[in-house]
Amino acid sequence: MFSLKPAKPTFKSYLLPQVEDKITPEPRIKKLEPVLLPGEIVVNEVNFVRKCIATDTSQYDLWGKLICSNFKISFITDDPMPLQKFHYKNHLLGEHDVPLTCIEQVVTVNDTKRKQKVLGPNQKLKFNPTELIIYCKDFRIVRFRFDEAGPESAKKVCLAVAHYSQPTDLQLLFAFEYVGKKYHHPATVNGIDPGGGGSGSGQQTPLFETYSDWDREIKRTGASGWRVCSVNEGYMISTCLPEYFVVPSSLADQDLKLYSYSFIGRRMPLWCWNHSNGSALVRMANIKDVLQQRKIDQRICNAITRSHPQRSDVHKSDLDKCLPNIQEIQVAFIKLKQLCVNEPFEETEEKWLSSLENTRWLEYVRSFLKHSAELVYMLDSKHVSVVLQEDEGRDLSCFIASLIQVMLDPYFRTIVGFQSLIQKEWVMAGYQFLDRCNHLKRADKESPLFLMFLDSIWQLLEQYPSAFEFSETYLTILSDSTRISLFGTFLFNCPHQRVKQSTEFAISKNIQLGDEKGLKFPSVWDWSLQFATRDRMLFHNPWYIGKSAPCVQNGSVKSFKRTKKNYSSTLRGIPPSLKNGIINEQEFLPRRNSLILKLKPDFLQQMDSQANSMEQYFREWFSKPVDLHGVILPRLSGTHIKLWKLCYFRWVPEAQINNGGFITAFHKISVLTDQVDMLNQSLRQYKSSSSLQANCSELDQSRMYFRANGLNDNPGTPDFLSSSFPFSPIGNLCRRSILGTPLSKFLSGAKIWLSTETLANED
């Protein structure tokens, strides 16, 4: 019989039953996008680019996107930087960014065809590049590979970098587009009001663009026989002078207008600074009118003499005759760069040291320091006014005038004071930053005079660390800022050029200026535009001894001044002889066939008397304890003038000393200083009233980048510290090892002698 029940199914499925869940979207691939500033646009980009980290291996290379904007080249990646433990962040530039004005040379390479080409603006590239090498003005070398990138995209990026890094017109620099956005959008750009002189810490740096800034400087120095002159208001007399400057009170405006025609560039005498003894420092261009030269020169000197309380004589220094010119300095810099960057380090000890000597860079630094010290003697000891004379009065006089004031006036050894000095003697006095920094790639006018000035200041900082409020990190970053095409401070040849060019730009962009004289560009002294508050603390020198320090006594805050003997013994010893100091006896002896031998005996006697007096001045100065708030003089022997390692070697990975270098001492002193501040704060809290605490609130915050966790804390050296701190050389073109070479010994502290004797004799 048949069963009425349905048959059981015999098919068995081995597939899992499908469960209807919510469909999860596929993870999105993160899109690499650049961080752009106002007015910044991307002009070209290429994906699948490899940034080379080392030359001997590709295992550390990074993959990402390379973009070229109208401000910078930027490599964007998600890969973490290998071997790097620290990065000093800049708000304007990413970790892999290079400003276009920092690029010196663009080189494209094709491995297959074995071709290489240095790209200029508006040039064609006949081969597809497999590699791009960027040589930077700050000694960096950055390399990118296009093995996986599209050949046409790679070619377009290379051409864009070459084109935008070599602009032909000033208004093509990025600062104009950046500031133009501010005027179209009234809100402050990135939270900063362009044109300000703030340092990000509440203190304002005087820009010397107004009558009042110059008047305050006259009162600060006690220059009673001088006045602020407005005869050049609207740049009616000279386009390369500021609108306001200081002249002798006895010179009337009509006389100045008349005399101006006789000076090169109509650059009349400019007052720089006054000594407390009444002597003044003045700079002026040469007089081109030969017929009127003696007459005008005498009138100017008489006016300067009348401005002196004791009616002292005037000492004139012809800088063109006694110092290297800008072309010689440029040649020395090229040789220095080749030695530090391009050339492989030789195994023999003598060759590298003699090559360094042959660059003449340190020799020129020494000559500027020496001449400045000699003029300090004239102002400080002889009580006579000094006139710096130069062809145009816009190059060497900026350098010497600034060095003299740093040696004589402790105010200019503070951060705000030093910034005001640069603003007064370089920016407003018409130093040609546009040409000398070569922003428009006109090599015939390029010269690193400002860098050599910072190098000279570093020499003084190295010799007298407690006399300066700022650190060598500050000086290095200030040098880097000259290569960022955003700040009006280092963008123009003179104030008039800024007004003229920015006004033309404003008209072309329909920007309403109102009563303003041209566009207001950001000032480099607005450090908050580049760095966070914590990072700016690296600008402060923990060795600095201020004029007075607060202490708590019987519940009240008092000030005490450190006496000279508190710090003199550790900072300076007496040199064994003046051979290793300022004066060398041989320099006062006439050379064979010298014109001095033919001079009259009475003139020779006068020269001998002056030389002996100068020698005595330096001998006495070096024999006494140093006054950190008085005059400081440089030591000029071969062992005291050094190579600025942080500035010139920071991008060389092989030259980096892990957990070593000057920064380790900087770290220890910073922690100790922070502990002293903590102790002072504890004493205030224990002994002082609430009103007293309010007066000392500014001391409650740490001034140091490296801080102590407590009074008994003794932290070890952080593992991210190296001799290149706070910069990282990772990702810059490497070379073979330097272990055992003279550079290795030099970086480890060995002395460099001016002669070519080997270091082996020292061991």
PDB file of N, CA and C in Angstrom, residues 263-305:
ATOM      1  N   PHE A 263      74.969 112.698  -3.143  1.00  0.00           N
ATOM      2  CA  PHE A 263      75.218 111.340  -2.657  1.00  0.00           C
ATOM      3  C   PHE A 263      74.689 110.305  -3.653  1.00  0.00           C
ATOM      4  N   ILE A 264      75.364 109.178  -3.738  1.00  0.00           N
ATOM      5  CA  ILE A 264      74.893 108.073  -4.582  1.00  0.00           C
ATOM      6  C   ILE A 264      73.536 107.605  -4.068  1.00  0.00           C
ATOM      7  N   GLY A 265      72.564 107.532  -4.977  1.00  0.00           N
ATOM      8  CA  GLY A 265      71.215 107.138  -4.574  1.00  0.00           C
ATOM      9  C   GLY A 265      70.525 108.162  -3.703  1.00  0.00           C
ATOM     10  N   ARG A 266      71.116 109.363  -3.618  1.00  0.00           N
ATOM     11  CA  ARG A 266      70.610 110.441  -2.752  1.00  0.00           C
ATOM     12  C   ARG A 266      70.468 109.969  -1.300  1.00  0.00           C
ATOM     13  N   ARG A 267      71.369 109.011  -0.924  1.00  0.00           N
ATOM     14  CA  ARG A 267      71.336 108.447   0.426  1.00  0.00           C
ATOM     15  C   ARG A 267      72.159 109.333   1.367  1.00  0.00           C
ATOM     16  N   MET A 268      71.457 110.213   2.044  1.00  0.00           N
ATOM     17  CA  MET A 268      72.082 111.141   2.986  1.00  0.00           C
ATOM     18  C   MET A 268      72.569 110.391   4.225  1.00  0.00           C
ATOM     19  N   PRO A 269      73.366 111.055   5.075  1.00  0.00           N
ATOM     20  CA  PRO A 269      73.843 110.403   6.303  1.00  0.00           C
ATOM     21  C   PRO A 269      72.683 109.973   7.200  1.00  0.00           C
ATOM     22  N   LEU A 270      72.771 108.754   7.721  1.00  0.00           N
ATOM     23  CA  LEU A 270      71.740 108.190   8.598  1.00  0.00           C
ATOM     24  C   LEU A 270      72.335 107.925   9.971  1.00  0.00           C
ATOM     25  N   TRP A 271      71.698 108.415  11.000  1.00  0.00           N
ATOM     26  CA  TRP A 271      72.108 108.108  12.371  1.00  0.00           C
ATOM     27  C   TRP A 271      71.688 106.683  12.709  1.00  0.00           C
ATOM     28  N   CYS A 272      72.578 105.955  13.381  1.00  0.00           N
ATOM     29  CA  CYS A 272      72.284 104.573  13.775  1.00  0.00           C
ATOM     30  C   CYS A 272      72.075 104.433  15.278  1.00  0.00           C
ATOM     31  N   TRP A 273      73.000 105.035  16.056  1.00  0.00           N
ATOM     32  CA  TRP A 273      73.002 104.762  17.495  1.00  0.00           C
ATOM     33  C   TRP A 273      73.871 105.786  18.201  1.00  0.00           C
ATOM     34  N   ASN A 274      73.602 106.002  19.490  1.00  0.00           N
ATOM     35  CA  ASN A 274      74.399 106.926  20.296  1.00  0.00           C
ATOM     36  C   ASN A 274      74.948 106.235  21.536  1.00  0.00           C
ATOM     37  N   HIS A 275      76.227 106.465  21.801  1.00  0.00           N
ATOM     38  CA  HIS A 275      76.871 105.972  23.018  1.00  0.00           C
ATOM     39  C   HIS A 275      76.499 106.896  24.174  1.00  0.00           C
ATOM     40  N   SER A 276      76.576 106.385  25.381  1.00  0.00           N
ATOM     41  CA  SER A 276      76.258 107.212  26.545  1.00  0.00           C
ATOM     42  C   SER A 276      77.263 108.350  26.725  1.00  0.00           C
ATOM     43  N   ASN A 277      78.464 108.205  26.127  1.00  0.00           N
ATOM     44  CA  ASN A 277      79.449 109.288  26.218  1.00  0.00           C
ATOM     45  C   ASN A 277      79.226 110.377  25.165  1.00  0.00           C
ATOM     46  N   GLY A 278      78.203 110.220  24.338  1.00  0.00           N
ATOM     47  CA  GLY A 278      77.859 111.242  23.351  1.00  0.00           C
ATOM     48  C   GLY A 278      78.304 110.938  21.938  1.00  0.00           C
ATOM     49  N   SER A 279      79.217 109.989  21.753  1.00  0.00           N
ATOM     50  CA  SER A 279      79.661 109.645  20.400  1.00  0.00           C
ATOM     51  C   SER A 279      78.547 108.916  19.654  1.00  0.00           C
ATOM     52  N   ALA A 280      78.480 109.156  18.359  1.00  0.00           N
ATOM     53  CA  ALA A 280      77.390 108.618  17.541  1.00  0.00           C
ATOM     54  C   ALA A 280      77.933 107.716  16.450  1.00  0.00           C
ATOM     55  N   LEU A 281      77.101 106.787  16.029  1.00  0.00           N
ATOM     56  CA  LEU A 281      77.405 105.915  14.892  1.00  0.00           C
ATOM     57  C   LEU A 281      76.525 106.342  13.725  1.00  0.00           C
ATOM     58  N   VAL A 282      77.165 106.692  12.607  1.00  0.00           N
ATOM     59  CA  VAL A 282      76.457 107.222  11.436  1.00  0.00           C
ATOM     60  C   VAL A 282      76.904 106.442  10.207  1.00  0.00           C
ATOM     61  N   ARG A 283      76.026 106.290   9.236  1.00  0.00           N
ATOM     62  CA  ARG A 283      76.359 105.621   7.978  1.00  0.00           C
ATOM     63  C   ARG A 283      75.909 106.497   6.810  1.00  0.00           C
ATOM     64  N   MET A 284      76.672 106.460   5.721  1.00  0.00           N
ATOM     65  CA  MET A 284      76.265 107.242   4.558  1.00  0.00           C
ATOM     66  C   MET A 284      76.902 106.671   3.294  1.00  0.00           C
ATOM     67  N   ALA A 285      76.296 107.011   2.155  1.00  0.00           N
ATOM     68  CA  ALA A 285      76.837 106.601   0.860  1.00  0.00           C
ATOM     69  C   ALA A 285      77.964 107.535   0.467  1.00  0.00           C
ATOM     70  N   ASN A 286      78.695 107.140  -0.569  1.00  0.00           N
ATOM     71  CA  ASN A 286      79.778 107.981  -1.066  1.00  0.00           C
ATOM     72  C   ASN A 286      79.215 109.222  -1.770  1.00  0.00           C
ATOM     73  N   ILE A 287      80.003 110.278  -1.776  1.00  0.00           N
ATOM     74  CA  ILE A 287      79.629 111.517  -2.471  1.00  0.00           C
ATOM     75  C   ILE A 287      80.119 111.411  -3.912  1.00  0.00           C
ATOM     76  N   LYS A 288      79.193 111.497  -4.853  1.00  0.00           N
ATOM     77  CA  LYS A 288      79.544 111.299  -6.261  1.00  0.00           C
ATOM     78  C   LYS A 288      80.013 112.587  -6.941  1.00  0.00           C
ATOM     79  N   ASP A 289      79.640 113.717  -6.384  1.00  0.00           N
ATOM     80  CA  ASP A 289      80.036 115.001  -6.954  1.00  0.00           C
ATOM     81  C   ASP A 289      81.457 115.322  -6.495  1.00  0.00           C
ATOM     82  N   VAL A 290      82.426 115.071  -7.363  1.00  0.00           N
ATOM     83  CA  VAL A 290      83.832 115.243  -6.994  1.00  0.00           C
ATOM     84  C   VAL A 290      84.144 116.690  -6.645  1.00  0.00           C
ATOM     85  N   LEU A 291      83.562 117.629  -7.352  1.00  0.00           N
ATOM     86  CA  LEU A 291      83.852 119.044  -7.133  1.00  0.00           C
ATOM     87  C   LEU A 291      83.345 119.518  -5.773  1.00  0.00           C
ATOM     88  N   GLN A 292      82.208 118.964  -5.360  1.00  0.00           N
ATOM     89  CA  GLN A 292      81.611 119.384  -4.098  1.00  0.00           C
ATOM     90  C   GLN A 292      81.951 118.445  -2.942  1.00  0.00           C
ATOM     91  N   GLN A 293      82.719 117.403  -3.219  1.00  0.00           N
ATOM     92  CA  GLN A 293      82.931 116.342  -2.239  1.00  0.00           C
ATOM     93  C   GLN A 293      83.529 116.869  -0.927  1.00  0.00           C
ATOM     94  N   ARG A 294      84.620 117.600  -1.038  1.00  0.00           N
ATOM     95  CA  ARG A 294      85.297 118.076   0.171  1.00  0.00           C
ATOM     96  C   ARG A 294      84.418 119.043   0.963  1.00  0.00           C
ATOM     97  N   LYS A 295      83.723 119.917   0.266  1.00  0.00           N
ATOM     98  CA  LYS A 295      82.886 120.917   0.922  1.00  0.00           C
ATOM     99  C   LYS A 295      81.729 120.259   1.674  1.00  0.00           C
ATOM    100  N   ILE A 296      81.023 119.342   1.001  1.00  0.00           N
ATOM    101  CA  ILE A 296      79.862 118.685   1.630  1.00  0.00           C
ATOM    102  C   ILE A 296      80.317 117.771   2.759  1.00  0.00           C
ATOM    103  N   ASP A 297      81.424 117.060   2.521  1.00  0.00           N
ATOM    104  CA  ASP A 297      81.946 116.159   3.537  1.00  0.00           C
ATOM    105  C   ASP A 297      82.301 116.923   4.809  1.00  0.00           C
ATOM    106  N   GLN A 298      82.869 118.071   4.651  1.00  0.00           N
ATOM    107  CA  GLN A 298      83.251 118.888   5.807  1.00  0.00           C
ATOM    108  C   GLN A 298      82.019 119.382   6.556  1.00  0.00           C
ATOM    109  N   ARG A 299      80.992 119.783   5.817  1.00  0.00           N
ATOM    110  CA  ARG A 299      79.769 120.269   6.471  1.00  0.00           C
ATOM    111  C   ARG A 299      79.061 119.154   7.248  1.00  0.00           C
ATOM    112  N   ILE A 300      79.045 117.972   6.659  1.00  0.00           N
ATOM    113  CA  ILE A 300      78.414 116.839   7.347  1.00  0.00           C
ATOM    114  C   ILE A 300      79.187 116.516   8.622  1.00  0.00           C
ATOM    115  N   CYS A 301      80.520 116.458   8.527  1.00  0.00           N
ATOM    116  CA  CYS A 301      81.340 116.146   9.702  1.00  0.00           C
ATOM    117  C   CYS A 301      81.195 117.220  10.776  1.00  0.00           C
ATOM    118  N   ASN A 302      81.106 118.491  10.372  1.00  0.00           N
ATOM    119  CA  ASN A 302      80.915 119.572  11.338  1.00  0.00           C
ATOM    120  C   ASN A 302      79.585 119.440  12.062  1.00  0.00           C
ATOM    121  N   ALA A 303      78.550 119.036  11.323  1.00  0.00           N
ATOM    122  CA  ALA A 303      77.230 118.864  11.942  1.00  0.00           C
ATOM    123  C   ALA A 303      77.247 117.714  12.949  1.00  0.00           C
ATOM    124  N   ILE A 304      77.943 116.616  12.606  1.00  0.00           N
ATOM    125  CA  ILE A 304      78.054 115.482  13.532  1.00  0.00           C
ATOM    126  C   ILE A 304      78.860 115.882  14.758  1.00  0.00           C
ATOM    127  N   THR A 305      79.918 116.664  14.560  1.00  0.00           N
ATOM    128  CA  THR A 305      80.733 117.141  15.680  1.00  0.00           C
ATOM    129  C   THR A 305      79.910 118.014  16.622  1.00  0.00           C
TER     130      THR A 305
END
